[in-house]
PDB file of C-alpha atoms in Angstrom:
ATOM      1  CA  UNK K   1       0.000   0.000   0.000  1.00 61.00           C
ATOM      2  CA  UNK K   2       1.552   3.327  -1.091  1.00 76.00           C
ATOM      3  CA  UNK K   3       1.486   6.426   1.108  1.00 82.00           C
ATOM      4  CA  UNK K   4       2.206  10.131   0.776  1.00 89.00           C
ATOM      5  CA  UNK K   5       4.236  11.860   3.457  1.00 91.00           C
ATOM      6  CA  UNK K   6       3.045  15.445   3.925  1.00 94.00           C
ATOM      7  CA  UNK K   7       5.210  17.938   5.784  1.00 95.00           C
ATOM      8  CA  UNK K   8       3.113  20.668   7.417  1.00 96.00           C
ATOM      9  CA  UNK K   9       4.777  23.875   8.614  1.00 96.00           C
ATOM     10  CA  UNK K  10       2.849  25.913  11.193  1.00 96.00           C
ATOM     11  CA  UNK K  11       3.746  29.543  11.864  1.00 96.00           C
ATOM     12  CA  UNK K  12       3.667  30.009  14.794  1.00 95.00           C
ATOM     13  CA  UNK K  13       3.854  26.355  15.867  1.00 94.00           C
ATOM     14  CA  UNK K  14       1.963  25.490  19.054  1.00 91.00           C
ATOM     15  CA  UNK K  15       0.549  22.342  20.642  1.00 87.00           C
ATOM     16  CA  UNK K  16      -2.986  23.655  20.170  1.00 87.00           C
ATOM     17  CA  UNK K  17      -2.380  24.262  16.451  1.00 90.00           C
ATOM     18  CA  UNK K  18      -0.829  20.808  16.025  1.00 89.00           C
ATOM     19  CA  UNK K  19      -3.756  19.118  17.764  1.00 82.00           C
ATOM     20  CA  UNK K  20      -6.320  21.029  15.697  1.00 84.00           C
ATOM     21  CA  UNK K  21      -4.581  20.295  12.408  1.00 89.00           C
ATOM     22  CA  UNK K  22      -4.251  16.575  13.124  1.00 82.00           C
ATOM     23  CA  UNK K  23      -7.959  16.391  13.999  1.00 75.00           C
ATOM     24  CA  UNK K  24      -9.151  18.360  10.965  1.00 82.00           C
ATOM     25  CA  UNK K  25      -6.811  16.733   8.435  1.00 82.00           C
ATOM     26  CA  UNK K  26      -8.591  13.422   8.981  1.00 70.00           C
ATOM     27  CA  UNK K  27     -11.233  14.807   6.641  1.00 65.00           C
ATOM     28  CA  UNK K  28      -8.628  14.746   3.859  1.00 71.00           C
ATOM     29  CA  UNK K  29      -7.845  11.060   4.455  1.00 74.00           C
ATOM     30  CA  UNK K  30      -4.859  11.284   6.811  1.00 81.00           C
ATOM     31  CA  UNK K  31      -4.316   8.338   9.160  1.00 72.00           C
ATOM     32  CA  UNK K  32      -1.346   9.168  11.380  1.00 73.00           C
ATOM     33  CA  UNK K  33       0.831  12.126  12.337  1.00 80.00           C
ATOM     34  CA  UNK K  34       4.237  12.771  13.843  1.00 83.00           C
ATOM     35  CA  UNK K  35       4.935  16.048  15.635  1.00 85.00           C
ATOM     36  CA  UNK K  36       7.954  18.043  14.435  1.00 92.00           C
ATOM     37  CA  UNK K  37       9.637  21.201  15.694  1.00 93.00           C
ATOM     38  CA  UNK K  38       7.898  23.250  12.986  1.00 95.00           C
ATOM     39  CA  UNK K  39       4.558  21.456  12.715  1.00 94.00           C
ATOM     40  CA  UNK K  40       3.488  17.953  11.724  1.00 93.00           C
ATOM     41  CA  UNK K  41       4.311  15.159   9.304  1.00 92.00           C
ATOM     42  CA  UNK K  42       1.169  13.390   8.135  1.00 88.00           C
ATOM     43  CA  UNK K  43       0.745  10.048   6.359  1.00 85.00           C
ATOM     44  CA  UNK K  44      -2.098   9.319   3.961  1.00 85.00           C
ATOM     45  CA  UNK K  45      -2.776   6.565   1.454  1.00 80.00           C
ATOM     46  CA  UNK K  46      -2.077   7.890  -2.033  1.00 84.00           C
ATOM     47  CA  UNK K  47      -5.525   6.856  -3.243  1.00 80.00           C
ATOM     48  CA  UNK K  48      -7.235   8.686  -0.369  1.00 80.00           C
ATOM     49  CA  UNK K  49      -5.510  12.072  -0.430  1.00 85.00           C
ATOM     50  CA  UNK K  50      -8.113  14.752  -1.118  1.00 83.00           C
ATOM     51  CA  UNK K  51      -6.081  17.919  -1.717  1.00 86.00           C
ATOM     52  CA  UNK K  52      -9.213  19.985  -2.241  1.00 86.00           C
ATOM     53  CA  UNK K  53     -10.493  19.013   1.211  1.00 83.00           C
ATOM     54  CA  UNK K  54      -7.032  19.580   2.644  1.00 89.00           C
ATOM     55  CA  UNK K  55      -6.884  23.105   1.224  1.00 89.00           C
ATOM     56  CA  UNK K  56     -10.361  23.849   2.576  1.00 87.00           C
ATOM     57  CA  UNK K  57      -9.139  22.718   6.007  1.00 86.00           C
ATOM     58  CA  UNK K  58      -6.176  25.074   5.786  1.00 91.00           C
ATOM     59  CA  UNK K  59      -8.255  28.001   4.465  1.00 91.00           C
ATOM     60  CA  UNK K  60     -10.807  27.576   7.242  1.00 89.00           C
ATOM     61  CA  UNK K  61      -8.326  26.839  10.042  1.00 91.00           C
ATOM     62  CA  UNK K  62      -9.874  28.196  13.265  1.00 88.00           C
ATOM     63  CA  UNK K  63      -6.657  29.847  14.520  1.00 91.00           C
ATOM     64  CA  UNK K  64      -6.585  32.925  12.310  1.00 88.00           C
ATOM     65  CA  UNK K  65      -3.050  33.948  13.312  1.00 92.00           C
ATOM     66  CA  UNK K  66      -1.593  30.560  12.277  1.00 95.00           C
ATOM     67  CA  UNK K  67      -0.158  30.187   8.761  1.00 95.00           C
ATOM     68  CA  UNK K  68      -0.010  26.661   7.319  1.00 96.00           C
ATOM     69  CA  UNK K  69       2.061  25.486   4.358  1.00 95.00           C
ATOM     70  CA  UNK K  70       2.731  21.910   3.269  1.00 95.00           C
ATOM     71  CA  UNK K  71       4.837  19.765   0.938  1.00 94.00           C
ATOM     72  CA  UNK K  72       3.759  16.378  -0.435  1.00 94.00           C
ATOM     73  CA  UNK K  73       6.219  13.609  -1.229  1.00 92.00           C
ATOM     74  CA  UNK K  74       5.960   9.855  -1.712  1.00 90.00           C
ATOM     75  CA  UNK K  75       6.607   8.056   1.556  1.00 82.00           C
ATOM     76  CA  UNK K  76       9.412   5.559   1.675  1.00 73.00           C
ATOM     77  CA  UNK K  77       8.005   2.031   1.649  1.00 62.00           C
ATOM     78  CA  UNK K  78       9.446   1.083   4.998  1.00 56.00           C
ATOM     79  CA  UNK K  79       8.536  -0.133   8.466  1.00 53.00           C
ATOM     80  CA  UNK K  80       7.187   3.007  10.177  1.00 48.00           C
ATOM     81  CA  UNK K  81       7.532   1.280  13.530  1.00 49.00           C
ATOM     82  CA  UNK K  82      11.220   0.478  12.974  1.00 54.00           C
ATOM     83  CA  UNK K  83      12.387   2.556  15.932  1.00 48.00           C
ATOM     84  CA  UNK K  84       9.682   1.096  18.149  1.00 45.00           C
ATOM     85  CA  UNK K  85      10.649  -2.423  17.093  1.00 52.00           C
ATOM     86  CA  UNK K  86      14.286  -1.754  17.960  1.00 53.00           C
ATOM     87  CA  UNK K  87      13.673  -0.022  21.285  1.00 55.00           C
ATOM     88  CA  UNK K  88      10.335  -1.455  22.414  1.00 55.00           C
ATOM     89  CA  UNK K  89       8.177   0.398  24.936  1.00 60.00           C
ATOM     90  CA  UNK K  90       7.684   0.503  28.668  1.00 67.00           C
ATOM     91  CA  UNK K  91       4.796  -1.653  29.909  1.00 69.00           C
ATOM     92  CA  UNK K  92       1.365  -0.002  29.995  1.00 77.00           C
ATOM     93  CA  UNK K  93      -0.715  -0.754  33.094  1.00 76.00           C
ATOM     94  CA  UNK K  94      -4.464  -0.109  32.846  1.00 78.00           C
ATOM     95  CA  UNK K  95      -6.745  -0.581  35.821  1.00 72.00           C
ATOM     96  CA  UNK K  96     -10.489  -0.774  35.426  1.00 69.00           C
ATOM     97  CA  UNK K  97     -12.467   1.274  37.934  1.00 61.00           C
ATOM     98  CA  UNK K  98     -14.469  -1.823  38.800  1.00 55.00           C
ATOM     99  CA  UNK K  99     -14.793  -5.457  37.806  1.00 55.00           C
ATOM    100  CA  UNK K 100     -17.961  -7.202  36.654  1.00 51.00           C
ATOM    101  CA  UNK K 101     -18.496 -10.475  38.516  1.00 53.00           C
ATOM    102  CA  UNK K 102     -21.566 -12.649  37.949  1.00 53.00           C
ATOM    103  CA  UNK K 103     -23.266  -9.746  36.243  1.00 51.00           C
ATOM    104  CA  UNK K 104     -22.670  -7.392  39.178  1.00 52.00           C
ATOM    105  CA  UNK K 105     -20.187  -4.570  39.594  1.00 49.00           C
ATOM    106  CA  UNK K 106     -17.506  -5.075  42.268  1.00 53.00           C
ATOM    107  CA  UNK K 107     -16.309  -1.572  43.141  1.00 51.00           C
ATOM    108  CA  UNK K 108     -13.346  -2.884  45.178  1.00 50.00           C
ATOM    109  CA  UNK K 109     -11.851  -5.243  42.608  1.00 52.00           C
ATOM    110  CA  UNK K 110     -10.877  -3.548  39.385  1.00 61.00           C
ATOM    111  CA  UNK K 111      -9.151  -5.777  36.829  1.00 71.00           C
ATOM    112  CA  UNK K 112      -5.537  -4.895  35.948  1.00 80.00           C
ATOM    113  CA  UNK K 113      -4.313  -5.121  32.348  1.00 81.00           C
ATOM    114  CA  UNK K 114      -0.603  -5.083  31.470  1.00 84.00           C
ATOM    115  CA  UNK K 115       0.358  -4.444  27.828  1.00 81.00           C
ATOM    116  CA  UNK K 116       4.015  -5.145  27.048  1.00 79.00           C
ATOM    117  CA  UNK K 117       6.382  -5.865  24.160  1.00 72.00           C
ATOM    118  CA  UNK K 118       7.717  -9.167  25.504  1.00 66.00           C
ATOM    119  CA  UNK K 119      11.041  -7.570  26.399  1.00 62.00           C
ATOM    120  CA  UNK K 120      10.117  -4.925  28.957  1.00 57.00           C
ATOM    121  CA  UNK K 121       8.102  -6.412  31.802  1.00 59.00           C
ATOM    122  CA  UNK K 122       6.577  -4.484  34.711  1.00 57.00           C
ATOM    123  CA  UNK K 123       8.736  -4.377  37.829  1.00 56.00           C
ATOM    124  CA  UNK K 124       6.349  -2.434  40.075  1.00 54.00           C
ATOM    125  CA  UNK K 125       3.680  -5.153  40.185  1.00 52.00           C
ATOM    126  CA  UNK K 126       3.973  -7.909  42.750  1.00 48.00           C
ATOM    127  CA  UNK K 127       4.959 -11.285  41.197  1.00 47.00           C
ATOM    128  CA  UNK K 128       2.017 -12.749  43.118  1.00 39.00           C
ATOM    129  CA  UNK K 129      -0.511 -10.201  41.848  1.00 48.00           C
ATOM    130  CA  UNK K 130      -3.087 -11.367  39.338  1.00 50.00           C
ATOM    131  CA  UNK K 131      -3.394  -9.388  36.146  1.00 68.00           C
ATOM    132  CA  UNK K 132      -4.289  -9.815  32.511  1.00 81.00           C
ATOM    133  CA  UNK K 133      -1.232  -9.769  30.249  1.00 84.00           C
ATOM    134  CA  UNK K 134      -1.124  -8.910  26.543  1.00 86.00           C
ATOM    135  CA  UNK K 135       2.059  -9.034  24.477  1.00 86.00           C
ATOM    136  CA  UNK K 136       2.093  -6.801  21.393  1.00 83.00           C
ATOM    137  CA  UNK K 137       4.672  -7.093  18.632  1.00 81.00           C
ATOM    138  CA  UNK K 138       3.794  -4.160  16.355  1.00 64.00           C
ATOM    139  CA  UNK K 139       4.820  -4.203  12.700  1.00 59.00           C
ATOM    140  CA  UNK K 140       3.503  -1.361  10.541  1.00 50.00           C
ATOM    141  CA  UNK K 141       0.358  -1.061  12.658  1.00 48.00           C
ATOM    142  CA  UNK K 142      -1.256   1.245  15.213  1.00 57.00           C
ATOM    143  CA  UNK K 143      -2.152  -0.022  18.667  1.00 57.00           C
ATOM    144  CA  UNK K 144       0.586  -0.759  21.187  1.00 59.00           C
ATOM    145  CA  UNK K 145      -1.499   0.498  24.082  1.00 61.00           C
ATOM    146  CA  UNK K 146       0.561   3.660  24.495  1.00 69.00           C
ATOM    147  CA  UNK K 147      -2.140   5.890  22.999  1.00 81.00           C
ATOM    148  CA  UNK K 148      -4.868   7.346  25.205  1.00 86.00           C
ATOM    149  CA  UNK K 149      -7.670   6.165  22.906  1.00 90.00           C
ATOM    150  CA  UNK K 150      -6.525   2.527  23.094  1.00 90.00           C
ATOM    151  CA  UNK K 151      -6.232   2.745  26.869  1.00 90.00           C
ATOM    152  CA  UNK K 152      -9.763   4.109  27.274  1.00 94.00           C
ATOM    153  CA  UNK K 153     -11.302   1.304  25.187  1.00 95.00           C
ATOM    154  CA  UNK K 154      -9.305  -1.326  27.085  1.00 93.00           C
ATOM    155  CA  UNK K 155     -10.501   0.203  30.368  1.00 92.00           C
ATOM    156  CA  UNK K 156     -14.094   0.033  29.109  1.00 94.00           C
ATOM    157  CA  UNK K 157     -13.648  -3.664  28.281  1.00 94.00           C
ATOM    158  CA  UNK K 158     -12.201  -4.338  31.735  1.00 91.00           C
ATOM    159  CA  UNK K 159     -15.398  -2.968  33.252  1.00 89.00           C
ATOM    160  CA  UNK K 160     -17.792  -5.070  31.182  1.00 90.00           C
ATOM    161  CA  UNK K 161     -18.731  -8.732  31.507  1.00 91.00           C
ATOM    162  CA  UNK K 162     -17.164 -10.139  28.320  1.00 94.00           C
ATOM    163  CA  UNK K 163     -17.872 -13.817  28.965  1.00 94.00           C
ATOM    164  CA  UNK K 164     -19.072 -15.609  25.807  1.00 95.00           C
ATOM    165  CA  UNK K 165     -19.527 -12.338  23.877  1.00 97.00           C
ATOM    166  CA  UNK K 166     -19.096 -12.013  20.116  1.00 98.00           C
ATOM    167  CA  UNK K 167     -16.856  -9.043  19.310  1.00 98.00           C
ATOM    168  CA  UNK K 168     -16.224  -6.951  16.190  1.00 98.00           C
ATOM    169  CA  UNK K 169     -12.947  -4.968  16.061  1.00 98.00           C
ATOM    170  CA  UNK K 170     -13.158  -2.282  13.353  1.00 97.00           C
ATOM    171  CA  UNK K 171      -9.825  -0.931  12.127  1.00 93.00           C
ATOM    172  CA  UNK K 172      -7.962  -3.483  14.226  1.00 93.00           C
ATOM    173  CA  UNK K 173      -4.348  -2.239  13.815  1.00 88.00           C
ATOM    174  CA  UNK K 174      -2.267  -4.617  15.954  1.00 89.00           C
ATOM    175  CA  UNK K 175      -5.378  -6.484  17.106  1.00 94.00           C
ATOM    176  CA  UNK K 176      -4.935  -5.306  20.689  1.00 93.00           C
ATOM    177  CA  UNK K 177      -8.619  -4.526  21.337  1.00 96.00           C
ATOM    178  CA  UNK K 178      -9.929  -7.839  20.049  1.00 97.00           C
ATOM    179  CA  UNK K 179      -7.193  -9.714  21.906  1.00 96.00           C
ATOM    180  CA  UNK K 180      -8.079  -7.874  25.113  1.00 94.00           C
ATOM    181  CA  UNK K 181     -11.752  -8.818  24.695  1.00 96.00           C
ATOM    182  CA  UNK K 182     -10.893 -12.477  24.092  1.00 96.00           C
ATOM    183  CA  UNK K 183      -8.601 -12.643  27.117  1.00 93.00           C
ATOM    184  CA  UNK K 184     -11.455 -11.230  29.187  1.00 92.00           C
ATOM    185  CA  UNK K 185     -13.637 -14.171  28.169  1.00 94.00           C
ATOM    186  CA  UNK K 186     -15.183 -13.247  24.801  1.00 96.00           C
ATOM    187  CA  UNK K 187     -16.014 -16.247  22.640  1.00 97.00           C
ATOM    188  CA  UNK K 188     -15.161 -14.965  19.157  1.00 98.00           C
ATOM    189  CA  UNK K 189     -13.751 -11.847  17.501  1.00 98.00           C
ATOM    190  CA  UNK K 190     -13.992 -10.742  13.894  1.00 98.00           C
ATOM    191  CA  UNK K 191     -11.469  -8.006  13.074  1.00 98.00           C
ATOM    192  CA  UNK K 192     -10.805  -6.011   9.932  1.00 97.00           C
ATOM    193  CA  UNK K 193      -8.479  -3.285   8.675  1.00 92.00           C
ATOM    194  CA  UNK K 194      -7.895  -1.524   5.345  1.00 87.00           C
ATOM    195  CA  UNK K 195      -4.146  -2.044   5.788  1.00 83.00           C
ATOM    196  CA  UNK K 196      -2.782  -5.473   4.808  1.00 85.00           C
ATOM    197  CA  UNK K 197       0.138  -5.010   7.204  1.00 82.00           C
ATOM    198  CA  UNK K 198      -2.279  -4.508  10.084  1.00 86.00           C
ATOM    199  CA  UNK K 199      -4.242  -7.645   9.219  1.00 92.00           C
ATOM    200  CA  UNK K 200      -1.032  -9.687   9.165  1.00 90.00           C
ATOM    201  CA  UNK K 201       0.102  -8.107  12.445  1.00 89.00           C
ATOM    202  CA  UNK K 202      -3.248  -8.859  14.102  1.00 93.00           C
ATOM    203  CA  UNK K 203      -2.911 -12.496  13.056  1.00 95.00           C
ATOM    204  CA  UNK K 204       0.678 -12.566  14.401  1.00 93.00           C
ATOM    205  CA  UNK K 205      -0.301 -11.058  17.775  1.00 92.00           C
ATOM    206  CA  UNK K 206      -3.261 -13.415  18.090  1.00 95.00           C
ATOM    207  CA  UNK K 207      -0.825 -16.340  17.848  1.00 95.00           C
ATOM    208  CA  UNK K 208       1.524 -14.788  20.436  1.00 92.00           C
ATOM    209  CA  UNK K 209      -1.388 -14.361  22.854  1.00 93.00           C
ATOM    210  CA  UNK K 210      -2.824 -17.827  22.091  1.00 94.00           C
ATOM    211  CA  UNK K 211      -6.211 -16.578  20.903  1.00 96.00           C
ATOM    212  CA  UNK K 212      -5.725 -17.226  17.172  1.00 95.00           C
ATOM    213  CA  UNK K 213      -8.356 -19.988  17.222  1.00 96.00           C
ATOM    214  CA  UNK K 214     -10.973 -17.390  18.226  1.00 97.00           C
ATOM    215  CA  UNK K 215      -9.872 -14.320  16.233  1.00 98.00           C
ATOM    216  CA  UNK K 216     -10.501 -13.931  12.498  1.00 97.00           C
ATOM    217  CA  UNK K 217      -8.747 -10.955  10.827  1.00 97.00           C
ATOM    218  CA  UNK K 218     -10.002  -9.732   7.428  1.00 96.00           C
ATOM    219  CA  UNK K 219      -8.576  -7.241   4.923  1.00 95.00           C
ATOM    220  CA  UNK K 220     -11.040  -4.534   3.901  1.00 93.00           C
ATOM    221  CA  UNK K 221     -13.212  -1.671   5.082  1.00 94.00           C
ATOM    222  CA  UNK K 222     -16.668  -1.552   6.664  1.00 96.00           C
ATOM    223  CA  UNK K 223     -18.350  -2.592   3.415  1.00 96.00           C
ATOM    224  CA  UNK K 224     -17.312  -6.180   4.137  1.00 96.00           C
ATOM    225  CA  UNK K 225     -19.873  -6.133   6.962  1.00 97.00           C
ATOM    226  CA  UNK K 226     -22.606  -6.198   4.324  1.00 96.00           C
ATOM    227  CA  UNK K 227     -21.809  -9.881   3.789  1.00 96.00           C
ATOM    228  CA  UNK K 228     -21.488 -10.794   7.492  1.00 95.00           C
ATOM    229  CA  UNK K 229     -24.317 -12.888   8.923  1.00 94.00           C
ATOM    230  CA  UNK K 230     -23.157 -12.820  12.563  1.00 95.00           C
ATOM    231  CA  UNK K 231     -24.547 -10.424  15.139  1.00 97.00           C
ATOM    232  CA  UNK K 232     -22.109  -8.977  17.645  1.00 98.00           C
ATOM    233  CA  UNK K 233     -22.512  -8.216  21.339  1.00 98.00           C
ATOM    234  CA  UNK K 234     -19.625  -5.718  21.426  1.00 98.00           C
ATOM    235  CA  UNK K 235     -18.369  -3.516  18.574  1.00 98.00           C
ATOM    236  CA  UNK K 236     -15.085  -1.623  18.989  1.00 98.00           C
ATOM    237  CA  UNK K 237     -13.837   1.163  16.717  1.00 97.00           C
ATOM    238  CA  UNK K 238     -10.792   3.357  17.356  1.00 94.00           C
ATOM    239  CA  UNK K 239     -10.871   5.395  14.130  1.00 90.00           C
ATOM    240  CA  UNK K 240     -11.078   9.062  13.167  1.00 84.00           C
ATOM    241  CA  UNK K 241     -14.385  10.934  13.440  1.00 88.00           C
ATOM    242  CA  UNK K 242     -15.306  10.998   9.746  1.00 86.00           C
ATOM    243  CA  UNK K 243     -14.840   7.260   9.263  1.00 90.00           C
ATOM    244  CA  UNK K 244     -16.932   6.622  12.380  1.00 94.00           C
ATOM    245  CA  UNK K 245     -19.734   8.845  11.061  1.00 95.00           C
ATOM    246  CA  UNK K 246     -19.549   7.107   7.680  1.00 93.00           C
ATOM    247  CA  UNK K 247     -19.494   3.546   9.046  1.00 96.00           C
ATOM    248  CA  UNK K 248     -21.710   3.729  12.141  1.00 97.00           C
ATOM    249  CA  UNK K 249     -24.837   2.626  10.294  1.00 97.00           C
ATOM    250  CA  UNK K 250     -23.046  -0.534   9.171  1.00 97.00           C
ATOM    251  CA  UNK K 251     -21.896  -1.174  12.752  1.00 98.00           C
ATOM    252  CA  UNK K 252     -25.485  -0.973  13.987  1.00 97.00           C
ATOM    253  CA  UNK K 253     -26.738  -3.397  11.319  1.00 97.00           C
ATOM    254  CA  UNK K 254     -24.530  -6.186  12.706  1.00 97.00           C
ATOM    255  CA  UNK K 255     -25.166  -5.497  16.404  1.00 97.00           C
ATOM    256  CA  UNK K 256     -27.276  -7.825  18.528  1.00 96.00           C
ATOM    257  CA  UNK K 257     -30.073  -6.543  20.811  1.00 94.00           C
ATOM    258  CA  UNK K 258     -28.626  -4.705  23.833  1.00 94.00           C
ATOM    259  CA  UNK K 259     -25.171  -4.762  22.251  1.00 97.00           C
ATOM    260  CA  UNK K 260     -22.447  -2.288  23.183  1.00 97.00           C
ATOM    261  CA  UNK K 261     -20.672   0.072  20.771  1.00 98.00           C
ATOM    262  CA  UNK K 262     -17.402   1.616  22.009  1.00 98.00           C
ATOM    263  CA  UNK K 263     -15.920   4.439  19.939  1.00 98.00           C
ATOM    264  CA  UNK K 264     -12.695   6.423  20.298  1.00 95.00           C
ATOM    265  CA  UNK K 265     -10.105   8.177  18.158  1.00 90.00           C
ATOM    266  CA  UNK K 266     -11.553  11.699  18.350  1.00 87.00           C
ATOM    267  CA  UNK K 267     -11.628  14.909  20.377  1.00 87.00           C
ATOM    268  CA  UNK K 268     -14.224  16.490  22.666  1.00 89.00           C
ATOM    269  CA  UNK K 269     -15.323  18.794  19.830  1.00 87.00           C
ATOM    270  CA  UNK K 270     -16.314  15.699  17.799  1.00 90.00           C
ATOM    271  CA  UNK K 271     -18.602  14.181  20.442  1.00 95.00           C
ATOM    272  CA  UNK K 272     -21.759  16.117  19.585  1.00 96.00           C
ATOM    273  CA  UNK K 273     -21.708  14.980  15.947  1.00 95.00           C
ATOM    274  CA  UNK K 274     -21.076  11.355  16.914  1.00 97.00           C
ATOM    275  CA  UNK K 275     -23.777  11.394  19.600  1.00 97.00           C
ATOM    276  CA  UNK K 276     -26.288  12.892  17.154  1.00 97.00           C
ATOM    277  CA  UNK K 277     -25.500  10.210  14.560  1.00 97.00           C
ATOM    278  CA  UNK K 278     -25.743   7.444  17.147  1.00 97.00           C
ATOM    279  CA  UNK K 279     -29.086   8.740  18.421  1.00 97.00           C
ATOM    280  CA  UNK K 280     -30.490   8.778  14.878  1.00 97.00           C
ATOM    281  CA  UNK K 281     -29.616   5.075  14.656  1.00 97.00           C
ATOM    282  CA  UNK K 282     -31.378   4.206  17.913  1.00 96.00           C
ATOM    283  CA  UNK K 283     -28.266   4.033  20.098  1.00 97.00           C
ATOM    284  CA  UNK K 284     -28.320   5.235  23.704  1.00 97.00           C
ATOM    285  CA  UNK K 285     -25.275   6.947  25.202  1.00 97.00           C
ATOM    286  CA  UNK K 286     -24.146   5.163  28.368  1.00 95.00           C
ATOM    287  CA  UNK K 287     -20.767   6.647  29.216  1.00 95.00           C
ATOM    288  CA  UNK K 288     -18.157   9.202  28.172  1.00 96.00           C
ATOM    289  CA  UNK K 289     -14.491   8.778  29.076  1.00 95.00           C
ATOM    290  CA  UNK K 290     -11.770  11.377  28.652  1.00 93.00           C
ATOM    291  CA  UNK K 291      -7.990  11.219  28.647  1.00 89.00           C
ATOM    292  CA  UNK K 292      -6.282  14.532  27.960  1.00 82.00           C
ATOM    293  CA  UNK K 293      -7.867  15.907  24.776  1.00 82.00           C
ATOM    294  CA  UNK K 294      -9.146  12.481  23.610  1.00 89.00           C
ATOM    295  CA  UNK K 295     -12.624  11.046  24.219  1.00 93.00           C
ATOM    296  CA  UNK K 296     -14.308   7.620  24.279  1.00 97.00           C
ATOM    297  CA  UNK K 297     -18.073   7.063  23.947  1.00 98.00           C
ATOM    298  CA  UNK K 298     -20.011   3.934  24.901  1.00 98.00           C
ATOM    299  CA  UNK K 299     -23.473   3.310  23.431  1.00 98.00           C
ATOM    300  CA  UNK K 300     -26.036   0.521  23.686  1.00 96.00           C
ATOM    301  CA  UNK K 301     -28.644  -0.769  21.264  1.00 93.00           C
ATOM    302  CA  UNK K 302     -32.268  -1.201  22.329  1.00 79.00           C
ATOM    303  CA  UNK K 303     -34.001  -4.470  23.315  1.00 65.00           C
ATOM    304  CA  UNK K 304     -35.271  -5.066  19.810  1.00 59.00           C
TER     305      UNK K 304
END
């Protein structure tokens, strides 16, 4: 899959301007960003770059005193996680605020999830402590657990009774969300991603975590759900706002009665649009989580 690398220069460059640009540029097809001293470097599939939409974003940028210029070049076909693969990452520890036991919430016993790279293991947890462990070996995919959006969805899963649930992981990246659900007791997980590398990485991580017999990764976008006969109890999507708005109707079509939809990958300013779309599809908002500027929304379908 071929990508463009777009170098954005912001004058003046501030954290607020960087955050706004990364959020708004999703409308022009961008998937990931790296912060630089002068702005951002964005990555977008060559077939998805909409320069007209990108220019409209720049022309209508809400910070009037910020000037934005950009240069487009073909991205080197390389492992974007090369540095991560060489250095690894410090373990991520996520604690649920409560644990669901026998259908009831135990306020005093939150589950602990440890996400690690297989090389760096937590030293601050007691060897005798019980916790859920997920090993992630990321190759060309998003989702090591270091990002706030991933952590919020994992926390939401820790707080739900996942036993025997059927799970759909939309835009699976490394497969971390589906793997987390399966380790919490889910029966099956169907995962998909538009990136072939991500599908392969999800399959690889499923084997590492010994859940490959219950996780099926597919290559494609949400249109593949049109041919899916299963109905899912939990649907997970950590994707940018515009893709969520575009695909939410398809998510709802494959959800079982009283199923849960967990969304993240967006900012507080995006919540109203997503909540309005969800309401139009018969979804009820149950919870909002926040971590820095990022948000996570949990919805439920009716008893139809």
